[in-house]
């Protein structure tokens, strides 16, 4: 029951974040600063909780690698794509994308022999992907910026799935998720801040 509640809450928060991003854009706040400050705020909150709880790990080469790669795949790149695409394809289309990473993660886990093949689960994944494709097809085949950004949005779940697999394979042993999260968020904040200096 607890897992189901957490799943529903997470899904609701993902949907709300997409709507908030659209509202921010309508208010004249560009996607990159909005994302950067959101991630920085989360890093500050979780970092403070970690300091108070005394649970933050010391940086090591292994941890720095984990923080940087996980930040790129799981935070900075896909979320920047999603926020930048909202003005072109709409918040509803972008909200579809976060539902796909679990399906793609399962396929990746099968390919890497991290999961055993189960016909029922595989059939469910195939059906879900087919349904998502039917919904996405009109925008994916549209001409101009809409088609381009729709394709970019569909690339976001691939990055998120790759991030899920990477974290499973490279999780530093003996460190809890709440202790790892602040470092990943700080790394993503630095990347997004650097991106603001890029032309355009």
Short mmCIF file of C-alpha atoms in Angstrom, two decimals:
data_model
loop_
_atom_site.label_atom_id
_atom_site.label_comp_id
_atom_site.label_asym_id
_atom_site.label_seq_id
_atom_site.Cartn_x
_atom_site.Cartn_y
_atom_site.Cartn_z
CA UNK A 1 0.00 0.00 0.00
CA UNK A 2 2.82 2.38 0.89
CA UNK A 3 4.50 1.80 -2.48
CA UNK A 4 1.24 2.56 -4.31
CA UNK A 5 0.75 5.81 -2.37
CA UNK A 6 4.31 6.88 -3.10
CA UNK A 7 3.84 6.05 -6.78
CA UNK A 8 0.65 8.13 -6.99
CA UNK A 9 2.23 11.08 -5.13
CA UNK A 10 5.30 10.98 -7.38
CA UNK A 11 3.16 10.90 -10.50
CA UNK A 12 1.09 13.83 -9.26
CA UNK A 13 4.20 15.87 -8.47
CA UNK A 14 5.65 15.18 -11.92
CA UNK A 15 2.45 16.41 -13.51
CA UNK A 16 2.34 19.49 -11.29
CA UNK A 17 5.97 20.36 -12.10
CA UNK A 18 5.18 20.34 -15.82
CA UNK A 19 2.19 22.63 -15.31
CA UNK A 20 4.27 24.97 -13.13
CA UNK A 21 6.92 25.12 -15.84
CA UNK A 22 4.26 26.18 -18.35
CA UNK A 23 2.94 28.83 -15.94
CA UNK A 24 6.49 30.10 -15.42
CA UNK A 25 6.99 30.37 -19.17
CA UNK A 26 3.73 32.31 -19.55
CA UNK A 27 4.98 34.65 -16.82
CA UNK A 28 8.14 35.33 -18.84
CA UNK A 29 10.53 33.12 -16.86
CA UNK A 30 12.81 31.19 -19.28
CA UNK A 31 13.06 27.42 -18.93
CA UNK A 32 16.76 27.28 -18.03
CA UNK A 33 16.68 29.70 -15.05
CA UNK A 34 13.45 28.11 -13.81
CA UNK A 35 15.02 24.65 -13.87
CA UNK A 36 18.31 25.85 -12.39
CA UNK A 37 16.70 27.55 -9.39
CA UNK A 38 14.37 24.60 -8.82
CA UNK A 39 17.28 22.15 -8.71
CA UNK A 40 19.38 24.51 -6.60
CA UNK A 41 16.54 24.82 -4.09
CA UNK A 42 16.19 21.06 -3.84
CA UNK A 43 19.96 20.73 -3.38
CA UNK A 44 19.93 23.29 -0.56
CA UNK A 45 17.03 21.61 1.26
CA UNK A 46 18.40 18.07 1.01
CA UNK A 47 21.94 19.25 1.72
CA UNK A 48 20.81 21.02 4.89
CA UNK A 49 18.91 17.92 5.98
CA UNK A 50 22.02 15.86 5.39
CA UNK A 51 24.24 18.24 7.36
CA UNK A 52 21.81 18.29 10.27
CA UNK A 53 21.52 14.52 10.19
CA UNK A 54 25.25 14.03 9.79
CA UNK A 55 24.76 11.68 6.87
CA UNK A 56 26.60 13.36 3.96
CA UNK A 57 29.49 11.28 2.55
CA UNK A 58 32.98 12.63 1.89
CA UNK A 59 33.63 13.28 -1.82
CA UNK A 60 35.74 10.61 -3.52
CA UNK A 61 36.58 9.92 -7.14
CA UNK A 62 33.88 7.26 -7.32
CA UNK A 63 31.30 9.59 -5.80
CA UNK A 64 32.23 12.47 -8.11
CA UNK A 65 31.78 10.18 -11.11
CA UNK A 66 28.42 9.02 -9.80
CA UNK A 67 27.20 12.55 -9.06
CA UNK A 68 28.22 13.94 -12.47
CA UNK A 69 26.93 11.10 -14.65
CA UNK A 70 23.72 10.69 -12.66
CA UNK A 71 23.15 14.46 -12.77
CA UNK A 72 23.48 14.55 -16.56
CA UNK A 73 21.28 11.53 -17.27
CA UNK A 74 18.68 11.83 -14.52
CA UNK A 75 18.31 15.58 -14.05
CA UNK A 76 20.00 18.21 -16.16
CA UNK A 77 19.64 16.95 -19.73
CA UNK A 78 16.13 15.41 -19.74
CA UNK A 79 14.50 18.12 -17.64
CA UNK A 80 16.01 20.90 -19.71
CA UNK A 81 14.65 19.20 -22.85
CA UNK A 82 11.19 18.86 -21.29
CA UNK A 83 11.00 22.48 -20.13
CA UNK A 84 12.33 23.87 -23.39
CA UNK A 85 9.80 21.83 -25.38
CA UNK A 86 6.67 22.97 -23.50
CA UNK A 87 6.09 26.13 -25.61
CA UNK A 88 6.15 24.03 -28.78
CA UNK A 89 4.33 20.81 -27.90
CA UNK A 90 2.38 21.74 -24.76
CA UNK A 91 2.56 20.64 -21.14
CA UNK A 92 0.22 17.69 -21.70
CA UNK A 93 2.52 16.08 -24.26
CA UNK A 94 5.59 16.65 -22.09
CA UNK A 95 3.76 15.14 -19.08
CA UNK A 96 3.49 11.90 -21.06
CA UNK A 97 7.27 11.50 -21.22
CA UNK A 98 8.00 10.75 -17.51
CA UNK A 99 5.69 7.73 -17.71
CA UNK A 100 7.99 6.00 -20.21
CA UNK A 101 11.34 5.63 -18.32
CA UNK A 102 10.16 2.66 -16.19
CA UNK A 103 9.20 0.80 -19.37
CA UNK A 104 12.48 1.62 -21.10
CA UNK A 105 14.41 0.79 -17.94
CA UNK A 106 12.86 -2.67 -17.94
CA UNK A 107 13.92 -3.22 -21.55
CA UNK A 108 17.43 -2.04 -20.73
CA UNK A 109 17.58 -4.30 -17.69
CA UNK A 110 16.62 -7.24 -19.89
CA UNK A 111 19.33 -6.35 -22.40
CA UNK A 112 21.93 -6.13 -19.61
CA UNK A 113 20.71 -9.37 -17.98
CA UNK A 114 19.72 -7.47 -14.83
CA UNK A 115 16.16 -8.82 -15.11
CA UNK A 116 14.73 -12.17 -16.13
CA UNK A 117 12.31 -12.22 -19.04
CA UNK A 118 8.70 -12.62 -17.96
CA UNK A 119 6.11 -12.87 -20.77
CA UNK A 120 3.34 -11.09 -18.85
CA UNK A 121 5.52 -8.16 -17.88
CA UNK A 122 7.01 -7.91 -21.37
CA UNK A 123 3.53 -7.88 -22.91
CA UNK A 124 2.48 -5.09 -20.55
CA UNK A 125 5.53 -3.04 -21.49
CA UNK A 126 4.90 -3.56 -25.21
CA UNK A 127 1.26 -2.53 -24.83
CA UNK A 128 2.17 0.59 -22.85
CA UNK A 129 4.83 1.65 -25.37
CA UNK A 130 2.40 1.10 -28.23
CA UNK A 131 -0.20 3.28 -26.50
CA UNK A 132 2.35 6.02 -25.90
CA UNK A 133 3.39 5.91 -29.54
CA UNK A 134 -0.23 6.27 -30.70
CA UNK A 135 -0.61 9.37 -28.51
CA UNK A 136 2.72 10.85 -29.59
CA UNK A 137 2.51 10.09 -33.32
CA UNK A 138 0.53 13.20 -34.42
CA UNK A 139 3.12 15.55 -32.93
CA UNK A 140 6.10 13.42 -33.96
CA UNK A 141 5.00 13.58 -37.59
CA UNK A 142 4.20 17.31 -37.49
CA UNK A 143 6.30 19.64 -39.61
CA UNK A 144 8.60 22.33 -38.29
CA UNK A 145 9.50 23.00 -34.66
CA UNK A 146 6.63 20.90 -33.27
CA UNK A 147 7.95 17.70 -34.84
CA UNK A 148 11.52 18.49 -33.80
CA UNK A 149 10.65 19.18 -30.17
CA UNK A 150 8.30 16.21 -29.99
CA UNK A 151 11.19 14.00 -31.06
CA UNK A 152 13.45 15.67 -28.50
CA UNK A 153 10.88 15.02 -25.76
CA UNK A 154 10.81 11.34 -26.69
CA UNK A 155 14.59 11.30 -26.22
CA UNK A 156 14.19 12.44 -22.62
CA UNK A 157 12.83 9.09 -21.37
CA UNK A 158 15.81 7.34 -22.96
CA UNK A 159 18.15 9.52 -20.88
CA UNK A 160 16.12 8.89 -17.73
CA UNK A 161 16.11 5.15 -18.34
CA UNK A 162 19.87 5.21 -18.91
CA UNK A 163 20.18 7.10 -15.63
CA UNK A 164 18.13 4.45 -13.81
CA UNK A 165 20.36 1.69 -15.15
CA UNK A 166 23.55 3.61 -14.42
CA UNK A 167 22.55 4.27 -10.82
CA UNK A 168 21.70 0.59 -10.31
CA UNK A 169 25.05 -0.53 -11.72
CA UNK A 170 27.26 2.14 -10.16
CA UNK A 171 25.53 2.82 -6.83
CA UNK A 172 28.29 3.47 -4.26
CA UNK A 173 28.02 0.66 -1.68
CA UNK A 174 26.90 1.47 1.82
CA UNK A 175 25.51 4.95 1.05
CA UNK A 176 21.80 5.73 1.37
CA UNK A 177 19.82 7.50 -1.34
CA UNK A 178 19.19 10.58 0.80
CA UNK A 179 22.95 10.96 1.30
CA UNK A 180 23.69 10.68 -2.44
CA UNK A 181 20.95 13.01 -3.67
CA UNK A 182 22.45 16.37 -2.54
CA UNK A 183 25.69 15.78 -4.46
CA UNK A 184 23.80 14.87 -7.61
CA UNK A 185 21.62 17.95 -7.29
CA UNK A 186 24.63 20.22 -6.73
CA UNK A 187 26.34 18.76 -9.82
CA UNK A 188 23.17 19.35 -11.88
CA UNK A 189 22.93 22.93 -10.57
CA UNK A 190 26.52 23.66 -11.64
CA UNK A 191 25.89 22.18 -15.11
CA UNK A 192 22.71 24.20 -15.61
CA UNK A 193 24.39 27.37 -14.35
CA UNK A 194 27.22 26.83 -16.84
CA UNK A 195 24.66 26.26 -19.60
CA UNK A 196 23.27 29.76 -19.05
CA UNK A 197 26.58 31.13 -20.37
CA UNK A 198 26.20 29.35 -23.70
CA UNK A 199 25.20 31.48 -26.72
CA UNK A 200 21.44 31.42 -27.28
#
